Short mmCIF file of C-alpha atoms and ligand atoms in Angstrom, two decimals:
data_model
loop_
_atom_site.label_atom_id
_atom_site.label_comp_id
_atom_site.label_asym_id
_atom_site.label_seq_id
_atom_site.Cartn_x
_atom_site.Cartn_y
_atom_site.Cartn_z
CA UNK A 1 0.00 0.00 0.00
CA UNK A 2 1.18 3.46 -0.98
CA UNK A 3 2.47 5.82 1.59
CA UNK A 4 0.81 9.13 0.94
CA UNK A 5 -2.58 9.09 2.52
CA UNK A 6 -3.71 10.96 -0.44
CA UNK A 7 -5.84 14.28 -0.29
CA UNK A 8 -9.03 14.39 2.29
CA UNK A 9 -11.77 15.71 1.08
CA UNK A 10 -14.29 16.29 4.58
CA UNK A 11 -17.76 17.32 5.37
CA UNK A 12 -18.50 19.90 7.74
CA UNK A 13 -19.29 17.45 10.34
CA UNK A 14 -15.44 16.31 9.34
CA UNK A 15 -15.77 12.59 8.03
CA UNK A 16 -14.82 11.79 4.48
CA UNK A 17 -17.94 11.25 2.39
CA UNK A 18 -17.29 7.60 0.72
CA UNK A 19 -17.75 8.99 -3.04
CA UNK A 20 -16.82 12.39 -3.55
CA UNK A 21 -17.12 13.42 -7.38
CA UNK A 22 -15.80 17.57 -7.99
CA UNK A 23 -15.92 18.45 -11.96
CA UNK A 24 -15.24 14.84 -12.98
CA UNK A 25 -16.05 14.03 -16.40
CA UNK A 26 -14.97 11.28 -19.49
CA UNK A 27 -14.31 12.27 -22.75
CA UNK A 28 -13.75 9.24 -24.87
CA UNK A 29 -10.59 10.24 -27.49
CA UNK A 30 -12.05 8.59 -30.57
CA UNK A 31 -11.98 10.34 -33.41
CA UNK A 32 -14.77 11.40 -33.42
CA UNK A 33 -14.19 12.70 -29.29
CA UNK A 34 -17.40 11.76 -27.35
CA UNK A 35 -18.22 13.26 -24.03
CA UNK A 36 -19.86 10.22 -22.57
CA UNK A 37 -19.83 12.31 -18.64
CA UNK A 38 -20.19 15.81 -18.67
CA UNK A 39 -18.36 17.54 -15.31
CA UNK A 40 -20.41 16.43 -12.82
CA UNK A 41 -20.49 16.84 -8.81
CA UNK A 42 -21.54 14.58 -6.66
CA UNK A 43 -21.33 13.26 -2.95
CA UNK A 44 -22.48 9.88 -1.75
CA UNK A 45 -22.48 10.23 2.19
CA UNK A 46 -21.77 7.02 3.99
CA UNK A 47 -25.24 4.85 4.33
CA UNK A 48 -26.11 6.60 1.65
CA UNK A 49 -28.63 4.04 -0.96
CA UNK A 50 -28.09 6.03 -4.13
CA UNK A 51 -29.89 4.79 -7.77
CA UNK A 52 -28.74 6.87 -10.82
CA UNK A 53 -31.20 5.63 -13.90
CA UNK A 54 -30.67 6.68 -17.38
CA UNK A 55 -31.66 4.63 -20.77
CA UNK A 56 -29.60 3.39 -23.30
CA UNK A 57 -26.05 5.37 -24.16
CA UNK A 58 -26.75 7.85 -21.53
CA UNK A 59 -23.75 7.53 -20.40
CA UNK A 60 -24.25 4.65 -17.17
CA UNK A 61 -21.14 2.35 -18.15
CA UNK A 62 -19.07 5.01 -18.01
CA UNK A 63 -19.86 6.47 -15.04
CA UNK A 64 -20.16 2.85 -13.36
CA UNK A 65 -16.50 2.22 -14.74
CA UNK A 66 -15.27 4.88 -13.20
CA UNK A 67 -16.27 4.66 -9.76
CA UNK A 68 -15.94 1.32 -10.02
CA UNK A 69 -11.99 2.55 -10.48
CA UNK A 70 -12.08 0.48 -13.78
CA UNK A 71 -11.62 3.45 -15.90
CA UNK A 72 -9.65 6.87 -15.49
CA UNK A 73 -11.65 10.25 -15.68
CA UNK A 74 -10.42 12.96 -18.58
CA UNK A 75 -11.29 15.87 -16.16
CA UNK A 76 -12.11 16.34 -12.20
CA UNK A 77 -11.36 14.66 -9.01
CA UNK A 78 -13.01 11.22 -7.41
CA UNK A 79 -12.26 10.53 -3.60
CA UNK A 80 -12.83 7.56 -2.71
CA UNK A 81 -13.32 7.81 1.38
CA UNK A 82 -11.51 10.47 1.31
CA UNK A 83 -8.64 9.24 -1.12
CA UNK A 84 -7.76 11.05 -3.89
CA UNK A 85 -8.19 7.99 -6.81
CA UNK A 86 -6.76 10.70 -10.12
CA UNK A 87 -3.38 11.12 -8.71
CA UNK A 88 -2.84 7.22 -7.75
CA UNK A 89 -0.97 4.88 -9.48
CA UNK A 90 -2.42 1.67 -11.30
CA UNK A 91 -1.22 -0.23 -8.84
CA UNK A 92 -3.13 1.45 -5.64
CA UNK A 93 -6.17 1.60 -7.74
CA UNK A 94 -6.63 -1.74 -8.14
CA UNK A 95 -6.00 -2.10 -4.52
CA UNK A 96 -8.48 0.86 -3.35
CA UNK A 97 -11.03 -1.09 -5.68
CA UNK A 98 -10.02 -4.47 -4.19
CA UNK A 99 -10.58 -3.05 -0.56
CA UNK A 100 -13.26 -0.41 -0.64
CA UNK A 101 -15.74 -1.71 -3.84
CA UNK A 102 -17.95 -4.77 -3.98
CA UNK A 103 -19.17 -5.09 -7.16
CA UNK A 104 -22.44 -6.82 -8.34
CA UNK A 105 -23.16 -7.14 -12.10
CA UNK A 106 -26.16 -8.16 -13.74
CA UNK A 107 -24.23 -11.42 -15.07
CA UNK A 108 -23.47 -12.73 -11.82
CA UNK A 109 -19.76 -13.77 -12.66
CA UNK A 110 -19.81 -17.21 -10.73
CA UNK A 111 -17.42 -19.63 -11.55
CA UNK A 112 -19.72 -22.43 -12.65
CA UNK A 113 -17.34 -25.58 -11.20
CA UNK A 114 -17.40 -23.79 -7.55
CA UNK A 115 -19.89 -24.13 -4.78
CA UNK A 116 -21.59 -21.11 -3.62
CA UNK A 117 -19.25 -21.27 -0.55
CA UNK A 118 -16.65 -21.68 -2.62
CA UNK A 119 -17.18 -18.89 -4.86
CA UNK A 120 -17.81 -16.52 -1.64
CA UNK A 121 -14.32 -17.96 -0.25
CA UNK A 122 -12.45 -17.18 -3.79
CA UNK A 123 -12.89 -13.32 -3.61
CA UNK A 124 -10.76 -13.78 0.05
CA UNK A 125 -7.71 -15.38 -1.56
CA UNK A 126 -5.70 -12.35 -2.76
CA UNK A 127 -6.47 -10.63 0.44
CA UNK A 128 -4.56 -13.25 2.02
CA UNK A 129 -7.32 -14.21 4.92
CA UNK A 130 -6.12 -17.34 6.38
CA UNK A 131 -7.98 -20.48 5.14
CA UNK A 132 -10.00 -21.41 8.13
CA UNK A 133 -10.91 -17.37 8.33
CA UNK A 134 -12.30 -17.37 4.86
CA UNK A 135 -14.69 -20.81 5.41
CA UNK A 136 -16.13 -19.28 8.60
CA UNK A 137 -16.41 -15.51 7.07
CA UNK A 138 -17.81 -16.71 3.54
CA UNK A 139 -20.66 -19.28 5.71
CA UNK A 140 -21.59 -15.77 7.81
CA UNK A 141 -22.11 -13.23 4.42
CA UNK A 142 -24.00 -16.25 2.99
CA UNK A 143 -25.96 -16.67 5.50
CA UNK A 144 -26.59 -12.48 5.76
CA UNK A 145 -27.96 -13.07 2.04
CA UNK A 146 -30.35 -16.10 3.12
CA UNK A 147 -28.47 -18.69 1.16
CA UNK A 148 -26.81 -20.74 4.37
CA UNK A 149 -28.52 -23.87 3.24
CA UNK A 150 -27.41 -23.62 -0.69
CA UNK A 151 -23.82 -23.02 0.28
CA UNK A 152 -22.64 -26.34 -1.44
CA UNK A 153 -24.38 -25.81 -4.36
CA UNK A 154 -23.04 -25.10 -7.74
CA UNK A 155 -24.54 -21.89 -9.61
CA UNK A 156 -25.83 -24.60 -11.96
CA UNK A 157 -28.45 -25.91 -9.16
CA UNK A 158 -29.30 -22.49 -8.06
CA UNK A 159 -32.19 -19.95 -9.17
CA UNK A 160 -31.10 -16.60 -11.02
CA UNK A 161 -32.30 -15.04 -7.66
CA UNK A 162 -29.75 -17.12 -5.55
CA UNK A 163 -27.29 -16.76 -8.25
CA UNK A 164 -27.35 -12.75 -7.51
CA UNK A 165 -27.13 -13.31 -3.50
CA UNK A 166 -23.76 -15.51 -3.92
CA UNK A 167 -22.59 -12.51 -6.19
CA UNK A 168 -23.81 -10.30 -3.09
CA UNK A 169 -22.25 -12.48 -0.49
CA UNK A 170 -19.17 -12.21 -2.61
CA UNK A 171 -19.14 -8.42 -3.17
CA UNK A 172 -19.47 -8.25 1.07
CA UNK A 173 -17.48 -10.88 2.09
CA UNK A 174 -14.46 -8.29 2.09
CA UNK A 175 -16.44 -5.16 3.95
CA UNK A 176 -16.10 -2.60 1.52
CA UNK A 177 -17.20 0.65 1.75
CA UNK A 178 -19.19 0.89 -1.22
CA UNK A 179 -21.35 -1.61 -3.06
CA UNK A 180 -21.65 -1.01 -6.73
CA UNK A 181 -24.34 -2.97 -8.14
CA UNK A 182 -24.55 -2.63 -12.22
CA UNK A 183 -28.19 -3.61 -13.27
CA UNK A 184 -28.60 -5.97 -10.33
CA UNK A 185 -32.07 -7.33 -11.42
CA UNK A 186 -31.31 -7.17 -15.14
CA UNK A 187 -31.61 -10.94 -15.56
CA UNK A 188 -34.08 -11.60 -13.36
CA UNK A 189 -37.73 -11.61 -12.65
CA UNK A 190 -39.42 -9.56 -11.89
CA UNK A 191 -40.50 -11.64 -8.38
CA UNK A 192 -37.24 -12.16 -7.44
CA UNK A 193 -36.31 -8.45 -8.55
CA UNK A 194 -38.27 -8.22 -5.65
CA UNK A 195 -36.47 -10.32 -3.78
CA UNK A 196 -32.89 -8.69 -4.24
CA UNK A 197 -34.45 -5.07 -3.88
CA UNK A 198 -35.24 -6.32 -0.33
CA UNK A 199 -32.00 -7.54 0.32
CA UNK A 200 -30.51 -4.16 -0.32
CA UNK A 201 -32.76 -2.50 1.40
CA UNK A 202 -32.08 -4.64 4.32
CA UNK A 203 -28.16 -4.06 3.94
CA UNK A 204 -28.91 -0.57 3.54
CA UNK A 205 -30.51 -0.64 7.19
CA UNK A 206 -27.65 -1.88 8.34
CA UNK A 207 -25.37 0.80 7.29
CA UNK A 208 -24.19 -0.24 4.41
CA UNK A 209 -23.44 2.22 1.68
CA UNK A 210 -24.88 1.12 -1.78
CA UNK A 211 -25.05 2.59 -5.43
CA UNK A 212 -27.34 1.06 -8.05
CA UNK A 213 -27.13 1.95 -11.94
CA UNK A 214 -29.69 0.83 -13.97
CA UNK A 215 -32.07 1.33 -16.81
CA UNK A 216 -35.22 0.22 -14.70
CA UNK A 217 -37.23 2.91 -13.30
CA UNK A 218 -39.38 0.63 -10.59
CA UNK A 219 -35.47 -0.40 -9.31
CA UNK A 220 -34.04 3.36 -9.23
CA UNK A 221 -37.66 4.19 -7.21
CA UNK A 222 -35.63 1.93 -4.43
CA UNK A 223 -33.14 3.60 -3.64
CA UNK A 224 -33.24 6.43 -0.80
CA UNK A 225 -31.60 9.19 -3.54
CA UNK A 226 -32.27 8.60 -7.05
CA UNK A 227 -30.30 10.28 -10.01
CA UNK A 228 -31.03 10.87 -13.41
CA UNK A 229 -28.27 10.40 -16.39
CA UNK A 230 -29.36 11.81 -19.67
CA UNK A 231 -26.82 12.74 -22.67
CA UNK A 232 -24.05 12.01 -19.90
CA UNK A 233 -25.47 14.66 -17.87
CA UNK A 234 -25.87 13.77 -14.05
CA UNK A 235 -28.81 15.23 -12.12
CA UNK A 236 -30.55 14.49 -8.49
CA UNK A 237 -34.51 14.60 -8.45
CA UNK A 238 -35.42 15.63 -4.99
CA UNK A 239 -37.78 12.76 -3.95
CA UNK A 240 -40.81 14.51 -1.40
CA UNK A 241 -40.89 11.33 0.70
CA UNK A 242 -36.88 11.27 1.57
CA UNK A 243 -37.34 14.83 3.40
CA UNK A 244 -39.00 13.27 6.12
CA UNK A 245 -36.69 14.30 9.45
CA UNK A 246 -35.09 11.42 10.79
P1 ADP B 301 -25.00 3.29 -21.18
O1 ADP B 301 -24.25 2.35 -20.30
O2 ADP B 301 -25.91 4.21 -20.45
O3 ADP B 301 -25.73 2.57 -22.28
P2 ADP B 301 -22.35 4.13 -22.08
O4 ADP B 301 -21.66 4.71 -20.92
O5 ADP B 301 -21.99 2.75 -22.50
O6 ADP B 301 -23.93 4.27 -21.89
O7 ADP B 301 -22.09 5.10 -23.34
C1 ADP B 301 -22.28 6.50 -23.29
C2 ADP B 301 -21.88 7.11 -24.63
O8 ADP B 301 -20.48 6.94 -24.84
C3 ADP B 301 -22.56 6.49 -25.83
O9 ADP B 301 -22.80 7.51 -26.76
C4 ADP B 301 -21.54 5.50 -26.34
O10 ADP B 301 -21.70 5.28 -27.72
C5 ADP B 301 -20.23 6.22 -26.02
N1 ADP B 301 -19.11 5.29 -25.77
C6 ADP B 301 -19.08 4.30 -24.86
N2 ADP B 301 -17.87 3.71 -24.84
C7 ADP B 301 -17.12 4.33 -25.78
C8 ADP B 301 -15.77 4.19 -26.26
N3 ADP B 301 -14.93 3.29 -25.73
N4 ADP B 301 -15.35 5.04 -27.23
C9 ADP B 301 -16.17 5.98 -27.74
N5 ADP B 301 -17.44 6.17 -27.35
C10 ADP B 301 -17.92 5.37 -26.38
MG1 MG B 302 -24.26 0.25 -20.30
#
């Protein structure tokens, strides 16, 4: 890990918010050059469930890739609890996105030869958690996702639905700070769309910070904040029932 703790960008109340987006935007080269993100601002408090929601070549991808550290932005600044992910090298990005992002894609991404437990246990190898750490920690995310007694099955034997709660138990099995879920529901139905909308909700009440992109209006109608992405421009609609004092 690098030395530098990077630059802190703080809230008045002084923590680091976990996403903190000034002016950043994406401007593939080509030719033709195609602004895919227009500078936008944006800060994603921890707790926070955001949904952004935008249709087709609005610009989602992009922006997923780079929070997801996958990509590099052409302009602005992304902190990333508080670290400053522009300035970093390769190397510490892939290790900030190791230990602060869980990612969930609407593909699941299991490998199809390895139990559910198995599959949770995988994402703990290049962390280095002892062996008899990882069996104990991947049986305690799977059974956080409902899926205790399916943790010897292959995806093969399992529903879409439990398919996407191994890929959930994966994405948590390392506590990250953020969960990135890409079209969560996209090949599901729409019952156990359902299904997984309650399970973030439920890791949402337990203080877990969470950011959905998708296409699906009904899904982004989940999520505490909801965003709108539209010609790669990023906007907030102020939702009447989320001013409620807590
Ligand atoms: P979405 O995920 O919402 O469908 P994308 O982020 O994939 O949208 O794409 C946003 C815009 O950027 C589209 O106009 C798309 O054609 C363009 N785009 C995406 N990737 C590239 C690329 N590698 N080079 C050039 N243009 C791209
Ligand atoms: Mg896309």
């Amino acid at each position: 890990m690098g030395t530098g703790k990077g630059q802190v960008s703080t809230s008045p109340g002084g923590h680091a918010a976990v996403i903190s987006l000034e002016g950043l935007g994406l401007t593939y080269p080509g030719p033709p050059p195609v602004t895919a993100l227009h500078p936008c601002d944006l800060r994603v408090e921890k707790g926070d469930f955001v949904t952004i929601v935008g249709p087709s070549g609005s610009g989602k991808s992009t922006l997923l890739n780079v929070l997801g550290l996958l990509d590099t932005p052409t302009c602005g600044a992304y902190l990333l609890n508080g670290l400053d992910t522009a300035t970093a090298s390769d190397g510490r990005r892939a290790a900030l996105r190791g230990r602060e992002i869980g990612f969930v894609f609407q593909a699941f991404h299991l490998l199809p030869h390895r139990t559910a437990q198995e599959n949770v246990e995988l994402a703990m190898v290049y962390r280095r958690t002892p062996r008899r750490d990882r069996r104990t920690r991947a049986a305690e995310v799977l059974a956080r996702v409902g899926l205790a007694h399916r943790a010897h099955a292959v995806p093969t034997q399992l529903s879409g639905g439990e398919r996407q709660r191994v890929a959930v138990a994966r994405a948590l099995v390392g506590e990250p700070a953020l969960l990135l879920c890409d079209e969560p529901t996209g090949n599901l139905d729409s019952e156990t769309t359902a299904s997984i909308l309650d399970l973030l909700d439920r890791l949402h009440g337990d203080g877990m910070t969470i950011l959905v992109i998708t296409h699906d209006a009904g899904v982004a109608a989940r999520g505490r904040r909801t965003l709108t992405i539209r010609d790669g421009v990023l906007s907030e609609t102020t939702k009447t029932a989320a001013t409620v004092p807590c």
